[in-house]
Amino acid sequence: DGNITGADDLLAIDDVIVSTGGGAVDLPPTVASTTPVNNATGVATNVVLAVQFSEAVTTAADWLSLSCAQSGTVAGATAGSGASRNYTPATALRPGEACTATIRAASVTDLDGTPDPMTADMVFGFSIAPDVPPTVASTTPANGATGVALASNLLVRFSEPVTVASDWYVLACGAAPLAATVSGGPANWTLDPTQELPADASCNLLIRAAAVL
């Protein structure tokens, strides 16, 4: 307002009321994520379980239990700090079995304010990949190849690492089998014939299933 001559006005001030907020709410810890995730399939037999919590925690020795259909109760070692923990099973899990991990609420406590445990156990399950038999992924020369050099080696590639018995192959060009020096492994194996392949011959390589594991 404009200043009116001769009128001394006082400024009127209303009461101002403010309030302060309280401190941060001390929430109990939760499980933010797990590896494997719940209901995961095709998990490796040497899996290491990883758990990420919502905040830094302390964990008791029995914070996680692991039970599998064939392996039973699986002991393991714990590593990690802060909000991260890993659980490494003491033995490899068995192909194809289903497993359940339980994170015990009472054994996981946060570090801020008043120590709070988790409010409830957290359970997640997963299944181990089945043990699929190995297969021949490819060969060199390929099946049906023509014009193969007489001094060629043969390369056999399996779908996974394998062990082979001494009689795992039969190489023949016509009626007579050919000997070869075997090298390589565990997934890629080379056959070096001890003599040149015969000219204008049809050769066959037989891989014995029972001799490849």
mmCIF file of C-alpha atoms in Angstrom:
data_model
loop_
_atom_site.group_PDB
_atom_site.id
_atom_site.type_symbol
_atom_site.label_atom_id
_atom_site.label_comp_id
_atom_site.label_asym_id
_atom_site.label_seq_id
_atom_site.Cartn_x
_atom_site.Cartn_y
_atom_site.Cartn_z
ATOM 1 C CA ASP A 1 0.000 0.000 0.000
ATOM 2 C CA GLY A 2 1.063 3.617 -0.414
ATOM 3 C CA ASN A 3 2.326 5.482 2.654
ATOM 4 C CA ILE A 4 -0.401 7.827 3.973
ATOM 5 C CA THR A 5 0.981 11.021 5.492
ATOM 6 C CA GLY A 6 0.360 11.247 9.208
ATOM 7 C CA ALA A 7 -0.701 7.678 9.573
ATOM 8 C CA ASP A 8 1.820 5.393 11.276
ATOM 9 C CA ASP A 9 0.644 1.866 10.609
ATOM 10 C CA LEU A 10 2.098 -1.222 12.254
ATOM 11 C CA LEU A 11 2.680 -4.390 10.209
ATOM 12 C CA ALA A 12 0.335 -7.166 11.319
ATOM 13 C CA ILE A 13 1.967 -10.619 11.468
ATOM 14 C CA ASP A 14 -0.012 -13.831 11.702
ATOM 15 C CA ASP A 15 1.293 -16.698 13.785
ATOM 16 C CA VAL A 16 3.443 -19.025 11.661
ATOM 17 C CA ILE A 17 3.325 -22.679 12.652
ATOM 18 C CA VAL A 18 5.868 -25.171 11.312
ATOM 19 C CA SER A 19 6.574 -28.797 12.118
ATOM 20 C CA THR A 20 9.689 -30.837 11.709
ATOM 21 C CA GLY A 21 9.741 -34.254 10.102
ATOM 22 C CA GLY A 22 10.817 -37.269 12.066
ATOM 23 C CA GLY A 23 13.900 -39.310 11.235
ATOM 24 C CA ALA A 24 13.962 -41.888 8.471
ATOM 25 C CA VAL A 25 11.738 -44.885 9.130
ATOM 26 C CA ASP A 26 13.828 -47.902 10.108
ATOM 27 C CA LEU A 27 12.459 -50.605 7.823
ATOM 28 C CA PRO A 28 13.429 -54.263 8.134
ATOM 29 C CA PRO A 29 15.620 -55.703 5.375
ATOM 30 C CA THR A 30 14.130 -57.536 2.407
ATOM 31 C CA VAL A 31 15.499 -59.705 -0.379
ATOM 32 C CA ALA A 32 15.881 -57.535 -3.479
ATOM 33 C CA SER A 33 16.957 -60.290 -5.869
ATOM 34 C CA THR A 34 18.347 -63.802 -6.094
ATOM 35 C CA THR A 35 20.458 -65.720 -8.580
ATOM 36 C CA PRO A 36 19.100 -68.061 -9.766
ATOM 37 C CA VAL A 37 15.726 -66.343 -9.884
ATOM 38 C CA ASN A 38 12.701 -68.141 -8.512
ATOM 39 C CA ASN A 39 11.602 -71.022 -10.772
ATOM 40 C CA ALA A 40 14.743 -70.830 -12.914
ATOM 41 C CA THR A 41 15.449 -73.883 -15.083
ATOM 42 C CA GLY A 42 18.575 -75.215 -16.719
ATOM 43 C CA VAL A 43 20.778 -74.142 -13.805
ATOM 44 C CA ALA A 44 24.363 -75.425 -13.815
ATOM 45 C CA THR A 45 25.344 -78.177 -11.387
ATOM 46 C CA ASN A 46 28.105 -75.941 -9.954
ATOM 47 C CA VAL A 47 25.814 -72.968 -9.355
ATOM 48 C CA VAL A 48 26.714 -70.347 -6.747
ATOM 49 C CA LEU A 49 23.626 -68.807 -5.155
ATOM 50 C CA ALA A 50 23.722 -64.992 -4.959
ATOM 51 C CA VAL A 51 21.396 -62.907 -2.788
ATOM 52 C CA GLN A 52 21.069 -59.130 -2.883
ATOM 53 C CA PHE A 53 19.359 -57.529 0.135
ATOM 54 C CA SER A 54 17.670 -54.131 0.259
ATOM 55 C CA GLU A 55 20.338 -52.826 2.654
ATOM 56 C CA ALA A 56 23.501 -53.873 4.459
ATOM 57 C CA VAL A 57 22.883 -56.795 6.803
ATOM 58 C CA THR A 58 24.537 -59.234 9.134
ATOM 59 C CA THR A 59 23.829 -62.915 8.571
ATOM 60 C CA ALA A 60 24.054 -65.793 11.016
ATOM 61 C CA ALA A 61 25.673 -69.071 10.014
ATOM 62 C CA ASP A 62 22.277 -70.631 9.231
ATOM 63 C CA TRP A 63 20.939 -67.719 7.172
ATOM 64 C CA LEU A 64 20.318 -69.920 4.117
ATOM 65 C CA SER A 65 19.369 -73.561 3.785
ATOM 66 C CA LEU A 66 19.436 -75.471 0.497
ATOM 67 C CA SER A 67 17.570 -78.708 -0.112
ATOM 68 C CA CYS A 68 17.427 -80.677 -3.373
ATOM 69 C CA ALA A 69 15.354 -83.656 -4.491
ATOM 70 C CA GLN A 70 18.309 -86.024 -4.909
ATOM 71 C CA SER A 71 21.161 -84.312 -3.080
ATOM 72 C CA GLY A 72 19.113 -83.720 0.084
ATOM 73 C CA THR A 73 20.283 -80.962 2.414
ATOM 74 C CA VAL A 74 23.276 -79.292 0.786
ATOM 75 C CA ALA A 75 25.925 -77.684 3.001
ATOM 76 C CA GLY A 76 27.745 -74.667 1.675
ATOM 77 C CA ALA A 77 30.043 -71.721 2.347
ATOM 78 C CA THR A 78 28.949 -68.096 2.680
ATOM 79 C CA ALA A 79 30.854 -65.123 1.307
ATOM 80 C CA GLY A 80 30.088 -61.445 0.821
ATOM 81 C CA SER A 81 29.454 -58.321 2.846
ATOM 82 C CA GLY A 82 27.147 -55.328 3.038
ATOM 83 C CA ALA A 83 23.975 -56.084 1.118
ATOM 84 C CA SER A 84 25.407 -58.989 -0.923
ATOM 85 C CA ARG A 85 25.824 -62.630 -0.001
ATOM 86 C CA ASN A 86 26.909 -65.709 -1.960
ATOM 87 C CA TYR A 87 26.301 -69.327 -0.995
ATOM 88 C CA THR A 88 28.537 -71.927 -2.644
ATOM 89 C CA PRO A 89 27.349 -75.541 -2.278
ATOM 90 C CA ALA A 90 30.030 -77.849 -0.918
ATOM 91 C CA THR A 91 29.275 -80.447 -3.619
ATOM 92 C CA ALA A 92 27.987 -80.224 -7.168
ATOM 93 C CA LEU A 93 24.227 -80.563 -7.502
ATOM 94 C CA ARG A 94 22.798 -83.430 -9.539
ATOM 95 C CA PRO A 95 21.519 -83.057 -13.098
ATOM 96 C CA GLY A 96 17.758 -82.704 -13.399
ATOM 97 C CA GLU A 97 16.957 -82.275 -9.719
ATOM 98 C CA ALA A 98 14.734 -79.593 -8.221
ATOM 99 C CA CYS A 99 16.124 -77.455 -5.394
ATOM 100 C CA THR A 100 14.646 -75.089 -2.823
ATOM 101 C CA ALA A 101 16.556 -72.367 -0.999
ATOM 102 C CA THR A 102 15.186 -70.775 2.167
ATOM 103 C CA ILE A 103 16.522 -67.499 3.540
ATOM 104 C CA ARG A 104 15.754 -67.503 7.257
ATOM 105 C CA ALA A 105 14.266 -64.207 8.419
ATOM 106 C CA ALA A 106 15.532 -64.482 11.991
ATOM 107 C CA SER A 107 19.113 -64.925 10.758
ATOM 108 C CA VAL A 108 19.255 -61.760 8.627
ATOM 109 C CA THR A 109 19.440 -58.449 10.526
ATOM 110 C CA ASP A 110 20.013 -54.907 9.285
ATOM 111 C CA LEU A 111 22.654 -52.539 10.635
ATOM 112 C CA ASP A 112 20.912 -49.152 10.821
ATOM 113 C CA GLY A 113 19.075 -47.824 13.865
ATOM 114 C CA THR A 114 17.567 -50.621 15.894
ATOM 115 C CA PRO A 115 18.670 -53.965 14.445
ATOM 116 C CA ASP A 116 15.682 -55.430 12.621
ATOM 117 C CA PRO A 117 15.378 -58.949 11.216
ATOM 118 C CA MET A 118 13.491 -59.742 8.041
ATOM 119 C CA THR A 119 9.761 -60.042 8.648
ATOM 120 C CA ALA A 120 9.382 -63.450 6.983
ATOM 121 C CA ASP A 121 11.401 -66.247 5.443
ATOM 122 C CA MET A 122 12.025 -65.939 1.713
ATOM 123 C CA VAL A 123 11.878 -69.112 -0.375
ATOM 124 C CA PHE A 124 12.950 -69.560 -3.995
ATOM 125 C CA GLY A 125 13.269 -72.657 -6.120
ATOM 126 C CA PHE A 126 15.129 -73.722 -9.253
ATOM 127 C CA SER A 127 15.937 -76.849 -11.222
ATOM 128 C CA ILE A 128 19.271 -78.158 -12.420
ATOM 129 C CA ALA A 129 19.833 -78.767 -16.118
ATOM 130 C CA PRO A 130 19.387 -82.407 -17.138
ATOM 131 C CA ASP A 131 22.381 -84.448 -18.220
ATOM 132 C CA VAL A 132 21.956 -84.551 -22.009
ATOM 133 C CA PRO A 133 24.108 -87.147 -23.833
ATOM 134 C CA PRO A 134 26.813 -85.734 -26.106
ATOM 135 C CA THR A 135 26.262 -85.572 -29.839
ATOM 136 C CA VAL A 136 28.509 -85.059 -32.847
ATOM 137 C CA ALA A 137 28.139 -81.383 -33.681
ATOM 138 C CA SER A 138 30.148 -81.521 -36.922
ATOM 139 C CA THR A 139 32.934 -83.286 -38.772
ATOM 140 C CA THR A 140 35.649 -82.230 -41.191
ATOM 141 C CA PRO A 141 35.351 -83.395 -43.900
ATOM 142 C CA ALA A 142 31.576 -83.084 -43.738
ATOM 143 C CA ASN A 143 29.353 -86.079 -44.386
ATOM 144 C CA GLY A 144 29.152 -86.735 -48.119
ATOM 145 C CA ALA A 145 32.163 -84.554 -48.976
ATOM 146 C CA THR A 146 33.939 -85.258 -52.258
ATOM 147 C CA GLY A 147 37.409 -84.477 -53.552
ATOM 148 C CA VAL A 148 38.966 -84.905 -50.105
ATOM 149 C CA ALA A 149 42.772 -84.647 -50.123
ATOM 150 C CA LEU A 150 44.550 -87.957 -49.621
ATOM 151 C CA ALA A 151 46.631 -86.566 -46.736
ATOM 152 C CA SER A 152 43.642 -85.114 -44.868
ATOM 153 C CA ASN A 153 43.131 -85.347 -41.153
ATOM 154 C CA LEU A 154 39.639 -85.873 -39.796
ATOM 155 C CA LEU A 155 38.213 -83.542 -37.155
ATOM 156 C CA VAL A 156 35.281 -84.529 -34.951
ATOM 157 C CA ARG A 157 33.539 -81.839 -32.887
ATOM 158 C CA PHE A 158 31.267 -82.941 -30.066
ATOM 159 C CA SER A 159 28.486 -80.904 -28.471
ATOM 160 C CA GLU A 160 30.332 -80.853 -25.147
ATOM 161 C CA PRO A 161 33.600 -82.042 -23.587
ATOM 162 C CA VAL A 162 33.851 -85.853 -23.663
ATOM 163 C CA THR A 163 36.155 -88.695 -22.811
ATOM 164 C CA VAL A 164 36.743 -91.331 -25.466
ATOM 165 C CA ALA A 165 37.736 -94.982 -25.194
ATOM 166 C CA SER A 166 40.488 -96.415 -27.368
ATOM 167 C CA ASP A 167 37.940 -97.964 -29.743
ATOM 168 C CA TRP A 168 35.715 -94.899 -30.097
ATOM 169 C CA TYR A 169 36.042 -94.755 -33.895
ATOM 170 C CA VAL A 170 36.404 -97.001 -36.924
ATOM 171 C CA LEU A 171 37.823 -95.462 -40.091
ATOM 172 C CA ALA A 172 37.581 -97.562 -43.227
ATOM 173 C CA CYS A 173 38.045 -96.934 -46.926
ATOM 174 C CA GLY A 174 36.622 -100.091 -48.428
ATOM 175 C CA ALA A 175 36.886 -103.297 -46.441
ATOM 176 C CA ALA A 176 40.113 -102.578 -44.564
ATOM 177 C CA PRO A 177 40.072 -100.307 -41.494
ATOM 178 C CA LEU A 178 42.679 -97.558 -41.290
ATOM 179 C CA ALA A 179 44.634 -96.762 -38.139
ATOM 180 C CA ALA A 180 44.996 -93.161 -37.012
ATOM 181 C CA THR A 181 46.726 -91.133 -34.331
ATOM 182 C CA VAL A 182 44.214 -89.449 -32.017
ATOM 183 C CA SER A 183 44.845 -86.005 -30.527
ATOM 184 C CA GLY A 184 42.907 -83.090 -29.100
ATOM 185 C CA GLY A 185 39.948 -83.131 -26.738
ATOM 186 C CA PRO A 186 37.944 -82.702 -24.736
ATOM 187 C CA ALA A 187 35.342 -81.443 -27.254
ATOM 188 C CA ASN A 188 37.342 -81.395 -30.517
ATOM 189 C CA TRP A 189 39.247 -84.526 -31.562
ATOM 190 C CA THR A 190 41.581 -85.033 -34.514
ATOM 191 C CA LEU A 191 42.261 -88.291 -36.354
ATOM 192 C CA ASP A 192 45.531 -88.337 -38.288
ATOM 193 C CA PRO A 193 45.556 -91.483 -40.473
ATOM 194 C CA THR A 194 48.873 -93.329 -40.318
ATOM 195 C CA GLN A 195 48.783 -93.612 -44.108
ATOM 196 C CA GLU A 196 47.278 -91.579 -46.892
ATOM 197 C CA LEU A 197 43.664 -92.196 -47.779
ATOM 198 C CA PRO A 198 43.402 -94.334 -50.908
ATOM 199 C CA ALA A 199 42.619 -92.541 -54.143
ATOM 200 C CA ASP A 200 39.128 -92.762 -55.650
ATOM 201 C CA ALA A 201 37.845 -94.518 -52.526
ATOM 202 C CA SER A 202 34.694 -94.101 -50.475
ATOM 203 C CA CYS A 203 35.596 -93.764 -46.794
ATOM 204 C CA ASN A 204 33.423 -94.084 -43.731
ATOM 205 C CA LEU A 205 33.999 -92.927 -40.166
ATOM 206 C CA LEU A 206 31.976 -94.733 -37.517
ATOM 207 C CA ILE A 207 31.809 -93.160 -34.030
ATOM 208 C CA ARG A 208 30.768 -95.678 -31.379
ATOM 209 C CA ALA A 209 28.244 -94.168 -28.963
ATOM 210 C CA ALA A 210 29.168 -96.480 -26.093
ATOM 211 C CA ALA A 211 32.805 -95.377 -26.293
ATOM 212 C CA VAL A 212 32.085 -91.634 -25.978
ATOM 213 C CA LEU A 213 31.073 -90.303 -22.556
#
